[in-house]
Amino acid sequence: DEVYRHWYELGRRSMQRDALGPAWVALQAMGSPAALLQRIGVAAGRSNRAVAIDGRVLGQGLAEVTCRPVTPGRGWYIPSCWNFKAILETLPTIWGLPPGQVEHTQCMFDRANPAKACVYRVRYRDPRFARYRAAVFAGLLGLGLGAGTVALAGHPELAILTGAAGAGATLAAYFARRSA
């Protein structure tokens, strides 16, 4: 196990803000670990043709990710298991959350019981506001566009009223989620 420990460390470091560069912002924009894990196959598939990755959310704070090489015996190796486990553990830190816990439930390289794919069970905490982030953003965008349209139509007093209603709706959603 110690032989592959450096691959684990590389995976962990690859998910740090300075290593991700502009991708950090794109990942944060997804809103939560659940949203990213649900779409991890699409996100990984844009830059990776050697490994098929599928993710599915099983429940609140629980997901399962499956990895398998597109061509058997190529593109996925023992160090890949260690590296990917660290990546999955570190993902929640993108949103300022504690690292996740990852259990490698099936492994292609298990000598006693090799699987057809590597399967990881990921436990994580979602941001408190994640459920409402997209709805609030869409609401604010709609209200902002509405306020801008009203202002352009020559009714600035209605634009102020529309903007205030948008701010009130956002605060109400935020405090309702905090108290839930």
PDB file of C-alpha atoms in Angstrom:
ATOM      1  CA  ASP A   1       0.000   0.000   0.000  1.00  0.00           C
ATOM      2  CA  GLU A   2       2.810   2.427   0.781  1.00  0.00           C
ATOM      3  CA  VAL A   3       4.096   2.003  -2.779  1.00  0.00           C
ATOM      4  CA  TYR A   4       0.962   3.707  -4.129  1.00  0.00           C
ATOM      5  CA  ARG A   5       0.652   6.351  -1.423  1.00  0.00           C
ATOM      6  CA  HIS A   6       2.264   9.005  -3.645  1.00  0.00           C
ATOM      7  CA  TRP A   7      -0.486   8.440  -6.257  1.00  0.00           C
ATOM      8  CA  TYR A   8      -3.038   9.124  -3.535  1.00  0.00           C
ATOM      9  CA  GLU A   9      -1.230  12.354  -2.599  1.00  0.00           C
ATOM     10  CA  LEU A  10      -1.113  13.441  -6.249  1.00  0.00           C
ATOM     11  CA  GLY A  11      -4.881  12.937  -6.526  1.00  0.00           C
ATOM     12  CA  ARG A  12      -5.477  14.989  -3.395  1.00  0.00           C
ATOM     13  CA  ARG A  13      -3.228  17.801  -4.591  1.00  0.00           C
ATOM     14  CA  SER A  14      -4.799  17.830  -8.053  1.00  0.00           C
ATOM     15  CA  MET A  15      -8.077  19.015  -6.531  1.00  0.00           C
ATOM     16  CA  GLN A  16      -6.594  22.088  -4.848  1.00  0.00           C
ATOM     17  CA  ARG A  17      -7.573  25.530  -6.120  1.00  0.00           C
ATOM     18  CA  ASP A  18      -4.129  26.375  -7.495  1.00  0.00           C
ATOM     19  CA  ALA A  19      -3.900  23.062  -9.377  1.00  0.00           C
ATOM     20  CA  LEU A  20      -7.384  23.331 -10.906  1.00  0.00           C
ATOM     21  CA  GLY A  21      -6.970  26.897 -12.145  1.00  0.00           C
ATOM     22  CA  PRO A  22     -10.110  28.159 -13.948  1.00  0.00           C
ATOM     23  CA  ALA A  23     -11.748  24.726 -13.599  1.00  0.00           C
ATOM     24  CA  TRP A  24     -12.141  25.537  -9.880  1.00  0.00           C
ATOM     25  CA  VAL A  25     -14.753  28.191 -10.705  1.00  0.00           C
ATOM     26  CA  ALA A  26     -16.561  25.884 -13.129  1.00  0.00           C
ATOM     27  CA  LEU A  27     -16.724  23.122 -10.514  1.00  0.00           C
ATOM     28  CA  GLN A  28     -17.927  25.524  -7.819  1.00  0.00           C
ATOM     29  CA  ALA A  29     -20.652  26.730 -10.165  1.00  0.00           C
ATOM     30  CA  MET A  30     -22.115  23.220 -10.131  1.00  0.00           C
ATOM     31  CA  GLY A  31     -23.282  24.086  -6.610  1.00  0.00           C
ATOM     32  CA  SER A  32     -22.538  20.947  -4.623  1.00  0.00           C
ATOM     33  CA  PRO A  33     -20.738  17.600  -4.503  1.00  0.00           C
ATOM     34  CA  ALA A  34     -24.030  15.865  -5.387  1.00  0.00           C
ATOM     35  CA  ALA A  35     -24.433  17.868  -8.587  1.00  0.00           C
ATOM     36  CA  LEU A  36     -20.852  17.130  -9.633  1.00  0.00           C
ATOM     37  CA  LEU A  37     -20.961  13.430  -8.738  1.00  0.00           C
ATOM     38  CA  GLN A  38     -24.226  13.042 -10.681  1.00  0.00           C
ATOM     39  CA  ARG A  39     -22.532  14.491 -13.785  1.00  0.00           C
ATOM     40  CA  ILE A  40     -18.973  13.250 -13.226  1.00  0.00           C
ATOM     41  CA  GLY A  41     -19.069  10.988 -16.272  1.00  0.00           C
ATOM     42  CA  VAL A  42     -19.941  13.862 -18.600  1.00  0.00           C
ATOM     43  CA  ALA A  43     -17.354  16.147 -17.002  1.00  0.00           C
ATOM     44  CA  ALA A  44     -14.602  13.510 -17.149  1.00  0.00           C
ATOM     45  CA  GLY A  45     -15.583  12.346 -20.615  1.00  0.00           C
ATOM     46  CA  ARG A  46     -14.729  15.718 -22.129  1.00  0.00           C
ATOM     47  CA  SER A  47     -11.041  15.204 -21.464  1.00  0.00           C
ATOM     48  CA  ASN A  48     -10.732  11.442 -21.048  1.00  0.00           C
ATOM     49  CA  ARG A  49     -11.375   8.801 -23.691  1.00  0.00           C
ATOM     50  CA  ALA A  50      -9.593   5.903 -21.968  1.00  0.00           C
ATOM     51  CA  VAL A  51     -11.850   5.458 -18.911  1.00  0.00           C
ATOM     52  CA  ALA A  52     -15.645   5.394 -18.645  1.00  0.00           C
ATOM     53  CA  ILE A  53     -16.823   7.028 -15.425  1.00  0.00           C
ATOM     54  CA  ASP A  54     -20.414   6.919 -14.212  1.00  0.00           C
ATOM     55  CA  GLY A  55     -21.803   8.594 -11.111  1.00  0.00           C
ATOM     56  CA  ARG A  56     -25.155   8.380  -9.423  1.00  0.00           C
ATOM     57  CA  VAL A  57     -26.498   9.919  -6.260  1.00  0.00           C
ATOM     58  CA  LEU A  58     -27.985   7.268  -3.970  1.00  0.00           C
ATOM     59  CA  GLY A  59     -29.411   9.640  -1.354  1.00  0.00           C
ATOM     60  CA  GLN A  60     -28.605  12.681   0.740  1.00  0.00           C
ATOM     61  CA  GLY A  61     -24.810  12.792   1.078  1.00  0.00           C
ATOM     62  CA  LEU A  62     -24.231   9.428  -0.625  1.00  0.00           C
ATOM     63  CA  ALA A  63     -23.137   8.634  -4.173  1.00  0.00           C
ATOM     64  CA  GLU A  64     -21.603   5.781  -6.104  1.00  0.00           C
ATOM     65  CA  VAL A  65     -19.000   6.228  -8.834  1.00  0.00           C
ATOM     66  CA  THR A  66     -17.963   3.453 -11.233  1.00  0.00           C
ATOM     67  CA  CYS A  67     -14.785   3.486 -13.364  1.00  0.00           C
ATOM     68  CA  ARG A  68     -13.791   1.039 -16.045  1.00  0.00           C
ATOM     69  CA  PRO A  69     -11.362   1.219 -18.946  1.00  0.00           C
ATOM     70  CA  VAL A  70     -12.935   1.641 -22.373  1.00  0.00           C
ATOM     71  CA  THR A  71     -10.410  -0.878 -23.711  1.00  0.00           C
ATOM     72  CA  PRO A  72      -9.854  -3.700 -21.176  1.00  0.00           C
ATOM     73  CA  GLY A  73      -6.359  -3.632 -19.716  1.00  0.00           C
ATOM     74  CA  ARG A  74      -5.612  -0.076 -20.881  1.00  0.00           C
ATOM     75  CA  GLY A  75      -6.053   3.288 -19.179  1.00  0.00           C
ATOM     76  CA  TRP A  76      -6.904   2.132 -15.638  1.00  0.00           C
ATOM     77  CA  TYR A  77      -4.249   0.709 -13.321  1.00  0.00           C
ATOM     78  CA  ILE A  78      -3.673   0.097  -9.604  1.00  0.00           C
ATOM     79  CA  PRO A  79      -2.266   3.626  -9.106  1.00  0.00           C
ATOM     80  CA  SER A  80      -5.429   4.949 -10.782  1.00  0.00           C
ATOM     81  CA  CYS A  81      -7.499   3.484  -7.917  1.00  0.00           C
ATOM     82  CA  TRP A  82      -5.465   5.342  -5.311  1.00  0.00           C
ATOM     83  CA  ASN A  83      -5.438   8.567  -7.300  1.00  0.00           C
ATOM     84  CA  PHE A  84      -9.181   8.551  -7.983  1.00  0.00           C
ATOM     85  CA  LYS A  85     -10.053   7.717  -4.376  1.00  0.00           C
ATOM     86  CA  ALA A  86      -8.160  10.831  -3.242  1.00  0.00           C
ATOM     87  CA  ILE A  87      -9.886  12.958  -5.897  1.00  0.00           C
ATOM     88  CA  LEU A  88     -13.319  11.782  -4.721  1.00  0.00           C
ATOM     89  CA  GLU A  89     -12.403  12.437  -1.068  1.00  0.00           C
ATOM     90  CA  THR A  90     -11.169  15.945  -1.855  1.00  0.00           C
ATOM     91  CA  LEU A  91     -14.080  17.049  -4.093  1.00  0.00           C
ATOM     92  CA  PRO A  92     -16.255  18.471  -1.262  1.00  0.00           C
ATOM     93  CA  THR A  93     -13.455  20.857  -0.253  1.00  0.00           C
ATOM     94  CA  ILE A  94     -14.163  22.817  -3.449  1.00  0.00           C
ATOM     95  CA  TRP A  95     -17.256  24.158  -1.639  1.00  0.00           C
ATOM     96  CA  GLY A  96     -15.454  24.664   1.669  1.00  0.00           C
ATOM     97  CA  LEU A  97     -16.794  21.400   3.083  1.00  0.00           C
ATOM     98  CA  PRO A  98     -14.837  18.724   4.949  1.00  0.00           C
ATOM     99  CA  PRO A  99     -13.353  15.954   2.787  1.00  0.00           C
ATOM    100  CA  GLY A 100     -15.645  13.071   1.940  1.00  0.00           C
ATOM    101  CA  GLN A 101     -15.241   9.457   2.990  1.00  0.00           C
ATOM    102  CA  VAL A 102     -14.680   7.012   0.149  1.00  0.00           C
ATOM    103  CA  GLU A 103     -14.991   3.251   0.294  1.00  0.00           C
ATOM    104  CA  HIS A 104     -13.577   1.297  -2.642  1.00  0.00           C
ATOM    105  CA  THR A 105     -16.277  -1.398  -2.669  1.00  0.00           C
ATOM    106  CA  GLN A 106     -15.217  -3.253  -5.834  1.00  0.00           C
ATOM    107  CA  CYS A 107     -11.799  -3.278  -7.480  1.00  0.00           C
ATOM    108  CA  MET A 108     -10.611  -4.604 -10.806  1.00  0.00           C
ATOM    109  CA  PHE A 109      -7.253  -5.381  -9.201  1.00  0.00           C
ATOM    110  CA  ASP A 110      -8.521  -7.376  -6.198  1.00  0.00           C
ATOM    111  CA  ARG A 111      -6.555 -10.627  -6.431  1.00  0.00           C
ATOM    112  CA  ALA A 112      -9.151 -12.708  -4.610  1.00  0.00           C
ATOM    113  CA  ASN A 113     -12.262 -11.277  -6.282  1.00  0.00           C
ATOM    114  CA  PRO A 114     -11.533  -9.034  -9.290  1.00  0.00           C
ATOM    115  CA  ALA A 115     -14.470  -6.926 -10.464  1.00  0.00           C
ATOM    116  CA  LYS A 116     -15.330  -5.734 -13.977  1.00  0.00           C
ATOM    117  CA  ALA A 117     -15.030  -2.139 -12.776  1.00  0.00           C
ATOM    118  CA  CYS A 118     -13.818  -0.152  -9.793  1.00  0.00           C
ATOM    119  CA  VAL A 119     -16.734   1.070  -7.690  1.00  0.00           C
ATOM    120  CA  TYR A 120     -16.483   3.786  -5.044  1.00  0.00           C
ATOM    121  CA  ARG A 121     -19.087   4.675  -2.436  1.00  0.00           C
ATOM    122  CA  VAL A 122     -18.743   8.361  -1.567  1.00  0.00           C
ATOM    123  CA  ARG A 123     -20.143   9.962   1.602  1.00  0.00           C
ATOM    124  CA  TYR A 124     -20.075  13.760   1.745  1.00  0.00           C
ATOM    125  CA  ARG A 125     -21.815  16.771   3.222  1.00  0.00           C
ATOM    126  CA  ASP A 126     -23.737  19.030   0.865  1.00  0.00           C
ATOM    127  CA  PRO A 127     -23.702  22.796   1.390  1.00  0.00           C
ATOM    128  CA  ARG A 128     -26.725  23.881   3.412  1.00  0.00           C
ATOM    129  CA  PHE A 129     -27.938  26.145   0.632  1.00  0.00           C
ATOM    130  CA  ALA A 130     -27.206  23.808  -2.322  1.00  0.00           C
ATOM    131  CA  ARG A 131     -30.809  22.742  -2.806  1.00  0.00           C
ATOM    132  CA  TYR A 132     -31.989  26.292  -3.367  1.00  0.00           C
ATOM    133  CA  ARG A 133     -28.924  27.841  -5.033  1.00  0.00           C
ATOM    134  CA  ALA A 134     -30.046  27.221  -8.617  1.00  0.00           C
ATOM    135  CA  ALA A 135     -33.622  28.334  -7.920  1.00  0.00           C
ATOM    136  CA  VAL A 136     -32.486  31.526  -6.198  1.00  0.00           C
ATOM    137  CA  PHE A 137     -30.040  32.278  -8.993  1.00  0.00           C
ATOM    138  CA  ALA A 138     -32.759  31.785 -11.623  1.00  0.00           C
ATOM    139  CA  GLY A 139     -35.188  33.909  -9.604  1.00  0.00           C
ATOM    140  CA  LEU A 140     -32.674  36.718  -9.197  1.00  0.00           C
ATOM    141  CA  LEU A 141     -31.794  36.590 -12.868  1.00  0.00           C
ATOM    142  CA  GLY A 142     -35.471  36.761 -13.825  1.00  0.00           C
ATOM    143  CA  LEU A 143     -36.161  39.605 -11.424  1.00  0.00           C
ATOM    144  CA  GLY A 144     -33.057  41.466 -12.604  1.00  0.00           C
ATOM    145  CA  LEU A 145     -34.113  41.116 -16.218  1.00  0.00           C
ATOM    146  CA  GLY A 146     -37.636  42.193 -15.294  1.00  0.00           C
ATOM    147  CA  ALA A 147     -36.366  45.229 -13.391  1.00  0.00           C
ATOM    148  CA  GLY A 148     -34.105  46.173 -16.300  1.00  0.00           C
ATOM    149  CA  THR A 149     -36.970  45.840 -18.779  1.00  0.00           C
ATOM    150  CA  VAL A 150     -39.283  47.961 -16.608  1.00  0.00           C
ATOM    151  CA  ALA A 151     -36.560  50.611 -16.211  1.00  0.00           C
ATOM    152  CA  LEU A 152     -35.957  50.688 -19.968  1.00  0.00           C
ATOM    153  CA  ALA A 153     -39.691  51.075 -20.510  1.00  0.00           C
ATOM    154  CA  GLY A 154     -39.518  54.331 -18.569  1.00  0.00           C
ATOM    155  CA  HIS A 155     -40.840  53.241 -15.151  1.00  0.00           C
ATOM    156  CA  PRO A 156     -37.852  53.444 -12.747  1.00  0.00           C
ATOM    157  CA  GLU A 157     -40.106  53.294  -9.673  1.00  0.00           C
ATOM    158  CA  LEU A 158     -41.336  49.842 -10.748  1.00  0.00           C
ATOM    159  CA  ALA A 159     -37.731  48.733 -11.331  1.00  0.00           C
ATOM    160  CA  ILE A 160     -36.847  49.597  -7.724  1.00  0.00           C
ATOM    161  CA  LEU A 161     -39.938  47.784  -6.463  1.00  0.00           C
ATOM    162  CA  THR A 162     -39.116  44.693  -8.582  1.00  0.00           C
ATOM    163  CA  GLY A 163     -35.513  44.698  -7.329  1.00  0.00           C
ATOM    164  CA  ALA A 164     -36.665  44.961  -3.698  1.00  0.00           C
ATOM    165  CA  ALA A 165     -39.084  42.065  -4.215  1.00  0.00           C
ATOM    166  CA  GLY A 166     -36.237  39.973  -5.648  1.00  0.00           C
ATOM    167  CA  ALA A 167     -33.980  40.733  -2.681  1.00  0.00           C
ATOM    168  CA  GLY A 168     -36.804  39.892  -0.275  1.00  0.00           C
ATOM    169  CA  ALA A 169     -37.524  36.586  -2.022  1.00  0.00           C
ATOM    170  CA  THR A 170     -33.848  35.662  -1.899  1.00  0.00           C
ATOM    171  CA  LEU A 171     -33.565  36.445   1.822  1.00  0.00           C
ATOM    172  CA  ALA A 172     -36.766  34.543   2.563  1.00  0.00           C
ATOM    173  CA  ALA A 173     -35.470  31.457   0.725  1.00  0.00           C
ATOM    174  CA  TYR A 174     -32.126  31.707   2.520  1.00  0.00           C
ATOM    175  CA  PHE A 175     -33.617  31.981   6.013  1.00  0.00           C
ATOM    176  CA  ALA A 176     -36.215  29.300   5.316  1.00  0.00           C
ATOM    177  CA  ARG A 177     -33.421  26.896   4.325  1.00  0.00           C
ATOM    178  CA  ARG A 178     -31.284  27.852   7.374  1.00  0.00           C
ATOM    179  CA  SER A 179     -34.129  27.143   9.779  1.00  0.00           C
ATOM    180  CA  ALA A 180     -34.999  23.805   8.095  1.00  0.00           C
TER     181      ALA A 180
END
